[in-house]
């Protein structure tokens, strides 16, 4: 167990290295701005951004940002702190789950090496917070089924209720877990009420206004009829659920290495994909266990009783998520399957349990898998730190954009032209949020106002150029604000 803990800590190190190399181009800048404005107004955020179904997300990710902003306004430190919290929850939950169910424990540290886990843990995007809670809820419930500990049940219920308040993609997992608890554990709920109620009261205080507003405005038929804007076919959305192991493979991972035809990278990528069918194999094991126990119910003192309960839960979760994905036309993309992270890990772990340790078959398989993931994660970390993200991927990095803002702070301009795609959104949150976090100071010597152009070099690096008097900006340039409007 000690060696597994050491290896898990080592596996988490890449997540904490070079936080300034993190992409800063998605929703997370706007979420930081909401948190900063809430702090300046001395209030707790009650809503987050609005998603693809025109439904506002819950405020807890924003409230976490509010807490971290009390420590620092440097986004690199915010990312480092958040990554440490998320990685710690995932690591502890994996070790807890593996030890509780007596599964191959050295699979736990390997998960933290997964490229998608490395990338998304470092980005302060609200939806990814479902990931640590999904594995935590599974680990806590497995522990409760084994030990009947009230604290484990309290953690399960709290994490299960918190997930859909963060992002609706976790609704299937939450519904199935809560239903299982109410059906089979309702007798012990009152017994452990003093452990269960305090975190539920905290969740109620944090989300009261959000829940009140969402119940007044939410129209489920309207959201379902609209579906995801991508309009994925319902059949593909349904089957895509069973490809959720892509979260722990290099599949669908944007990296500078994906443009490299190196044979070793190709072999490493293809080898890791064997964990996609392992998910299905794990579910087939669960189905066999469920069918067997229908005719031979386990005794109350059977050490495999927790495995039996979790087998039925996994089957129901995947089927419920497949129906949910089909109803909402969710694309079969890893970042729409964060709620399946915990169930997927457990399904793959069940499948790995079948592989014999004889002739080192299981250890060799896990080691090769770890090598494959490390190749992409560490290779990408090094390549991005040396050369930045390619222009067609997650460019520009946070460090580049901070350098740009520090240059902009020497100008009194209220607007500038840009040809950078990420700044052409309306409004350009990645830039404006950094201007909010790094305001100009009166003692800084300001240059005379002039026409400015924010563009990228041939290698994708950000540039700030003064447009000569009388010259026109490029025809594809857009005039953007450099500050959020005053409220």
PDB file of C-alpha atoms in Angstrom, residues 73 405-406 408-412 434-447 483:
ATOM      1  CA  UNK A  73      -5.209  36.748  -8.227  1.00  0.00           C
ATOM      2  CA  UNK A 405      -1.582  41.862 -21.029  1.00  0.00           C
ATOM      3  CA  UNK A 406       1.517  43.243 -19.350  1.00  0.00           C
ATOM      4  CA  UNK A 408      -1.099  46.194 -23.136  1.00  0.00           C
ATOM      5  CA  UNK A 409      -0.929  47.792 -19.698  1.00  0.00           C
ATOM      6  CA  UNK A 410       1.535  50.320 -21.120  1.00  0.00           C
ATOM      7  CA  UNK A 411      -1.165  51.681 -23.440  1.00  0.00           C
ATOM      8  CA  UNK A 412      -4.271  53.651 -22.536  1.00  0.00           C
ATOM      9  CA  UNK A 434      -6.616  38.760 -17.586  1.00  0.00           C
ATOM     10  CA  UNK A 435      -7.039  42.538 -17.956  1.00  0.00           C
ATOM     11  CA  UNK A 436      -9.358  42.304 -14.956  1.00  0.00           C
ATOM     12  CA  UNK A 437      -6.808  40.284 -12.964  1.00  0.00           C
ATOM     13  CA  UNK A 438      -3.870  42.469 -14.052  1.00  0.00           C
ATOM     14  CA  UNK A 439      -5.152  46.054 -14.073  1.00  0.00           C
ATOM     15  CA  UNK A 440      -2.964  48.970 -15.126  1.00  0.00           C
ATOM     16  CA  UNK A 441      -1.323  50.890 -12.298  1.00  0.00           C
ATOM     17  CA  UNK A 442      -1.117  54.705 -12.197  1.00  0.00           C
ATOM     18  CA  UNK A 443       2.672  54.684 -11.820  1.00  0.00           C
ATOM     19  CA  UNK A 444       3.117  52.795 -15.101  1.00  0.00           C
ATOM     20  CA  UNK A 445       4.291  55.153 -17.848  1.00  0.00           C
ATOM     21  CA  UNK A 446       1.579  55.140 -20.523  1.00  0.00           C
ATOM     22  CA  UNK A 447       2.377  55.498 -24.203  1.00  0.00           C
ATOM     23  CA  UNK A 483     -11.965  46.081 -20.772  1.00  0.00           C
TER      24      UNK A 483
END
